[in-house]
Amino acid sequence: MKLTIKRIVPICLIVALSLLLITACGRGNGGDETAATPTPAADTGNQDQQEVTPGDDDPFAEHVTLTMWHTVGGASGVQTDPVAQYLHDMFNITIDWDLSASDERFMAMLAAGDLPDIIFRPLTDADVLVQGGHVIPLDGLVADLAPDITTYYQPTLEFMRNNFPPDNDGTLWGLPAHVFHAPSMPDRPWSGWYVRWDFFKALGYPLLQHPNEIMDLAEQMLEFQPINEAGIPFMAFSPMAEWGMQFMVANTFAEFYGLHQIGHVYWDIETFEPMNLFTDPASPMWVGADFWQQANNRGLVDPDWLIQSYATMEAKHNTNQVLISNIGWVGNWFATAELLAMGYEEAGYTGPIPVYGSRGFRIGGANVGGGGWGYFITTNNQHPERSMELINFFYSAHGVATLVTGTQWTGEYENWRWTDEGEKYMTDRFIDIVTNRLDVGMTWAEWNGNLKYINAAGTANSSMLPGRNFPSQGSDSPINNRRVVTWPEGDVFERFGGANLVEALVPPGSRIVQNVTFDTAVALPPVHDWDPAIQELYSVLYDLLELRLADAVLARSQAEFEQIRDAAIAEFIALGSDDFFEYVVNLVNETRARIES
Amino acid sequence: MLKRKEGWRLPRFFSLYVMSGICFIAIILFNYVPLAGWSIAFFRYRPGLSFAQMEFVGFFYFLQVFRLPTVWNALRNTLVMAGLGLATSWLPMVFAILLNEIRSTKYKRFIQTTTTLPNFISWVLVYAIFFAMFASRDGMVNNVLRSLGLPIVNPLANRGPGQWVFQWFVGTWKGLGWSMIIYLASIAGIDQEQYEAASIDGAGRFAKMRYITLPNLAITYFTLLIISIGWILASGFDQYFMFSNPMTRERLMVLDLFIYEQGIVRHNFAFATAVGMIRTVIGLTLLTGANLFSKKIRGTSIF
């Protein structure tokens, strides 16, 4: 065969395509065109072993791009919004946030050892990250480059050294985020009865003696105004089961009864007594299922509740069709703003409305925060020093305020100033905006990075800033204790008084607690690290529970519900739920003992 | 006599060898090399650790497959859906034959386009369409039924065996036009002289369909049937993932969805791999069996 142009061209094309294929299959270098030769510390990351050389006179002279695995909330604009720009200008660092951070992808990257420079993961991952040699020790970096962390987070660092991984030798491998130094304003429980406050007000603010009395209140609301402005009948409840039946039925009642689910067992937040969620008829699982079957049989529930998606449910709340939500964030913020946009100036959701005897008001863990996630620097990172300087900012007062509230509203010094004593205070302009301008507030949240970066902050948004007498979330300031962001919240203060919404809404006899349950939950090994036989049992029980809860909430009568529940409990016992319970109780108690020691 | 010029020359069909070689390498890379990943089914697998750091558990997860009641439920659902698909696998062929008989080219194209279009709609949108139609509260169909004083229907919440039929219907609605294309292509490839000869012999339209079109399409049909038998335990994921809810979960938990839930959601990768391996081995056995059967009965096979 002669080698002619006609033949040479396709051959060259094929060779080029082959090279492209090989290149595409090859591993990337993290995409940092400016990545320089690692400094000595980059080899180990441990300053105890080698001296850190942060750089020349100007440590930020070299621009670097750091890839970061972080489930920032709402990826839109996260690479270019003012917060990202602010971080870029301050550190000469471009953060390449992973905008589609899913657990599935992370597992694939972990298996391939192709991790980004900085990862934000559950702290329980420390075990495999350390064993697999994927992360570097942080002791030296923190000591030399993280003054805020060393100053304000010592207990947290000790907690990490002692517990992550469980058999740790005292090395610091990760940094937990959302730490509660001191509560600025306790969070309201996210699950409870969040109601259309205008209806609630019109009915005279009836206080409930029992969570189930919400059904009577719902009927009164529907009687008070049965249809909306479009002639569509209101629904009392429109929950969704897209996130599983357990999520839908149990959380509200766990909050009411002061129970915390750790390892698929309920624990009393004060006595730490365990409760078998599968077999105890008093567990929130069955109490919640009972509630929903009653509400369903009374015609109070959206008939599409079990087949609708989260988005559909949210849309119904946002279009003035639903009166009560058991998920706080659904009605509390966006649906209220939508109502305002529709012209309802004195309408909206808030809550949870007071229920006598409920024990749900509590705040997160003191050491690691409720989320249980934290930062790790991977061995792929070519700039561990720069990474640590950036991470330290996330834990500083300035950084936390920026990530939680956004740059425009915390940006020095348009909206806040420092006093001579080092305390921060808000300008009148800022107070005016957060008090009176909901529309601006929404824009602020969407545009300025707030809500996107809130999970990236080292300090919880309901905590005081580290080392400052000032809350992370500026609008929670003591200056503005009676934060009024929405009309319903303003009316809460009018009716119930109180220094903040939790104090206003906490029912008589209830109290706010903070204890080790959060820390225990965070430190507990995840199910996939349990004994394989127990994992198998968990799988069987969990799958059956989803089916039986669906059966239970669709029961046509109380008698039928009880029959389904009792039969299901018998099934669970026969399958070995007691063995599962015993295993988890021991595991949780061991974990608790470990973290308390 | 001129002497032929000697020199180095590329082998004959060199370009073709190179092109096919790339495909061959791609197949090896993406279809065979990943089979090495099956080894995780024999370990207590944790992503991020080396095999030396993981506990070898032998056939633990394979035995677990046969212990879990949910596996049998998933197998039942998969076989039912595959059975429905196989039992009606002739539909695209018949549809293609009927469509081919339409004289009006415009009408034919309109039908072909409208029936093919659903194939390009994602399952997310398909679910949204069916939800908009059948939602109990304000679904389009149910609004009409309600206005007529008739009882509403909501197949999305059907907990009975009817859910399987509904899913088959949705799948057929989405895929019928697309599946028909291969038969239309086969029809186009039939020698027109056969039809002309049949016409001379006095054959009518139905006779030509029966004695010419159908036998010519049978080869394609049986080839596709044999291949689909190999995929009998791989019923797909997207459709069942979208339509699965607490009401339908028991009927729609097919093996692919089960593997996703176990492997990805619950991080039980080793178990999910074991299920996948068993599924592959069964699929391969069925494919080989069907091929042998076809060879013996019809004298033709795909390999």
PDB file of C-alpha atoms in Angstrom, chain A residues 1-3 11 14 18 25 103-104 107 110-111 127-128 131-132 134 232-233 235 241 245 303-304 306-308 312 321 528-530 532 535-536 539-540 542-543 547 550-551 554, chain B residues 9-11 13-14 18-19 22 30 44-49 53 60 64 67-70 127 131 135-137 154 156-157 159 245-247 249-250 260 262 264 266-269:
ATOM      1  CA  MET A   1       0.000   0.000   0.000  1.00  0.00           C
ATOM      2  CA  LYS A   2       1.407   3.364  -1.024  1.00  0.00           C
ATOM      3  CA  LEU A   3       1.739   6.031   1.610  1.00  0.00           C
ATOM      4  CA  ILE A  11      -3.599   7.999  10.004  1.00  0.00           C
ATOM      5  CA  ILE A  14      -6.342   8.527  14.213  1.00  0.00           C
ATOM      6  CA  SER A  18      -5.659   8.202  20.212  1.00  0.00           C
ATOM      7  CA  CYS A  25      -8.064   9.068  30.479  1.00  0.00           C
ATOM      8  CA  ASP A 103     -21.298  11.577  47.814  1.00  0.00           C
ATOM      9  CA  GLU A 104     -21.181   9.202  44.868  1.00  0.00           C
ATOM     10  CA  MET A 107     -16.406   7.945  46.809  1.00  0.00           C
ATOM     11  CA  LEU A 110     -11.494   8.642  47.053  1.00  0.00           C
ATOM     12  CA  ALA A 111     -11.189   5.178  45.557  1.00  0.00           C
ATOM     13  CA  ASP A 127     -10.690   6.914  59.725  1.00  0.00           C
ATOM     14  CA  VAL A 128     -10.409   5.963  56.076  1.00  0.00           C
ATOM     15  CA  GLN A 131      -5.613   4.908  57.016  1.00  0.00           C
ATOM     16  CA  GLY A 132      -5.494   5.378  53.281  1.00  0.00           C
ATOM     17  CA  HIS A 134      -5.070  10.672  51.797  1.00  0.00           C
ATOM     18  CA  ILE A 232     -58.203  26.957  45.212  1.00  0.00           C
ATOM     19  CA  PRO A 233     -59.096  25.190  48.480  1.00  0.00           C
ATOM     20  CA  MET A 235     -54.725  22.342  52.365  1.00  0.00           C
ATOM     21  CA  ALA A 241     -42.013  11.572  51.356  1.00  0.00           C
ATOM     22  CA  MET A 245     -41.068   7.899  55.214  1.00  0.00           C
ATOM     23  CA  PRO A 303     -53.928  13.720  48.706  1.00  0.00           C
ATOM     24  CA  ASP A 304     -50.673  13.716  46.736  1.00  0.00           C
ATOM     25  CA  LEU A 306     -46.876  10.424  49.248  1.00  0.00           C
ATOM     26  CA  ILE A 307     -46.108  10.857  45.571  1.00  0.00           C
ATOM     27  CA  GLN A 308     -45.041  14.479  45.321  1.00  0.00           C
ATOM     28  CA  THR A 312     -43.759  20.299  44.236  1.00  0.00           C
ATOM     29  CA  GLN A 321     -52.116  26.770  49.103  1.00  0.00           C
ATOM     30  CA  HIS A 528     -21.251   1.199  56.537  1.00  0.00           C
ATOM     31  CA  ASP A 529     -18.446   0.760  59.038  1.00  0.00           C
ATOM     32  CA  TRP A 530     -20.474  -1.429  61.393  1.00  0.00           C
ATOM     33  CA  PRO A 532     -21.437  -6.622  58.323  1.00  0.00           C
ATOM     34  CA  GLN A 535     -25.418  -3.832  58.432  1.00  0.00           C
ATOM     35  CA  GLU A 536     -27.402  -6.621  56.819  1.00  0.00           C
ATOM     36  CA  SER A 539     -30.823  -3.047  55.623  1.00  0.00           C
ATOM     37  CA  VAL A 540     -33.653  -5.517  56.164  1.00  0.00           C
ATOM     38  CA  TYR A 542     -34.931  -0.177  57.257  1.00  0.00           C
ATOM     39  CA  ASP A 543     -36.472  -1.404  54.009  1.00  0.00           C
ATOM     40  CA  LEU A 547     -43.024  -0.101  53.622  1.00  0.00           C
ATOM     41  CA  ALA A 550     -46.553   3.733  54.273  1.00  0.00           C
ATOM     42  CA  ASP A 551     -49.082   1.066  55.217  1.00  0.00           C
ATOM     43  CA  LEU A 554     -52.745   5.011  54.937  1.00  0.00           C
TER      44      LEU A 554
ATOM     45  CA  ARG B   9       4.789  -0.082   2.123  1.00  0.00           C
ATOM     46  CA  LEU B  10       2.030  -0.144   4.680  1.00  0.00           C
ATOM     47  CA  PRO B  11       0.130  -3.418   4.923  1.00  0.00           C
ATOM     48  CA  PHE B  13      -6.117  -2.280   4.921  1.00  0.00           C
ATOM     49  CA  PHE B  14      -3.748  -0.664   7.400  1.00  0.00           C
ATOM     50  CA  VAL B  18      -5.842   1.084  13.012  1.00  0.00           C
ATOM     51  CA  MET B  19      -9.408   2.299  13.249  1.00  0.00           C
ATOM     52  CA  ILE B  22      -8.749   1.863  18.555  1.00  0.00           C
ATOM     53  CA  PHE B  30     -13.874   0.371  29.284  1.00  0.00           C
ATOM     54  CA  ARG B  44     -15.088  -5.625  53.143  1.00  0.00           C
ATOM     55  CA  TYR B  45     -14.600  -2.792  50.762  1.00  0.00           C
ATOM     56  CA  ARG B  46     -13.969   0.785  51.822  1.00  0.00           C
ATOM     57  CA  PRO B  47     -13.134   3.304  49.129  1.00  0.00           C
ATOM     58  CA  GLY B  48      -9.773   4.888  49.766  1.00  0.00           C
ATOM     59  CA  LEU B  49      -8.069   1.860  51.260  1.00  0.00           C
ATOM     60  CA  GLN B  53      -5.861  -2.840  54.256  1.00  0.00           C
ATOM     61  CA  PHE B  60     -19.938 -13.436  52.363  1.00  0.00           C
ATOM     62  CA  GLN B  64     -25.979 -12.337  51.668  1.00  0.00           C
ATOM     63  CA  ARG B  67     -30.450 -14.167  52.457  1.00  0.00           C
ATOM     64  CA  LEU B  68     -31.999 -10.744  51.979  1.00  0.00           C
ATOM     65  CA  PRO B  69     -35.742 -10.835  51.309  1.00  0.00           C
ATOM     66  CA  THR B  70     -35.478  -7.518  49.485  1.00  0.00           C
ATOM     67  CA  TYR B 127     -42.686  11.856  35.644  1.00  0.00           C
ATOM     68  CA  PHE B 131     -47.849  13.883  37.792  1.00  0.00           C
ATOM     69  CA  ALA B 135     -52.213  14.150  40.640  1.00  0.00           C
ATOM     70  CA  SER B 136     -55.223  13.462  42.831  1.00  0.00           C
ATOM     71  CA  ARG B 137     -55.763  17.051  43.808  1.00  0.00           C
ATOM     72  CA  ASN B 154     -54.045   7.871  40.229  1.00  0.00           C
ATOM     73  CA  LEU B 156     -48.775   6.944  40.355  1.00  0.00           C
ATOM     74  CA  ALA B 157     -50.028   5.739  43.709  1.00  0.00           C
ATOM     75  CA  ARG B 159     -49.855  -0.208  45.107  1.00  0.00           C
ATOM     76  CA  ASN B 245     -42.431   6.474  46.028  1.00  0.00           C
ATOM     77  CA  PRO B 246     -43.634   5.029  49.316  1.00  0.00           C
ATOM     78  CA  MET B 247     -46.768   3.770  47.582  1.00  0.00           C
ATOM     79  CA  ARG B 249     -41.693   1.158  46.181  1.00  0.00           C
ATOM     80  CA  GLU B 250     -42.589  -2.479  46.768  1.00  0.00           C
ATOM     81  CA  TYR B 260     -28.042   1.788  43.445  1.00  0.00           C
ATOM     82  CA  GLN B 262     -27.358  -0.595  48.402  1.00  0.00           C
ATOM     83  CA  ILE B 264     -24.340   4.172  46.372  1.00  0.00           C
ATOM     84  CA  ARG B 266     -25.821   2.949  51.749  1.00  0.00           C
ATOM     85  CA  HIS B 267     -22.168   2.639  50.767  1.00  0.00           C
ATOM     86  CA  ASN B 268     -22.422  -1.136  50.686  1.00  0.00           C
ATOM     87  CA  PHE B 269     -20.323  -1.334  47.559  1.00  0.00           C
TER      88      PHE B 269
END
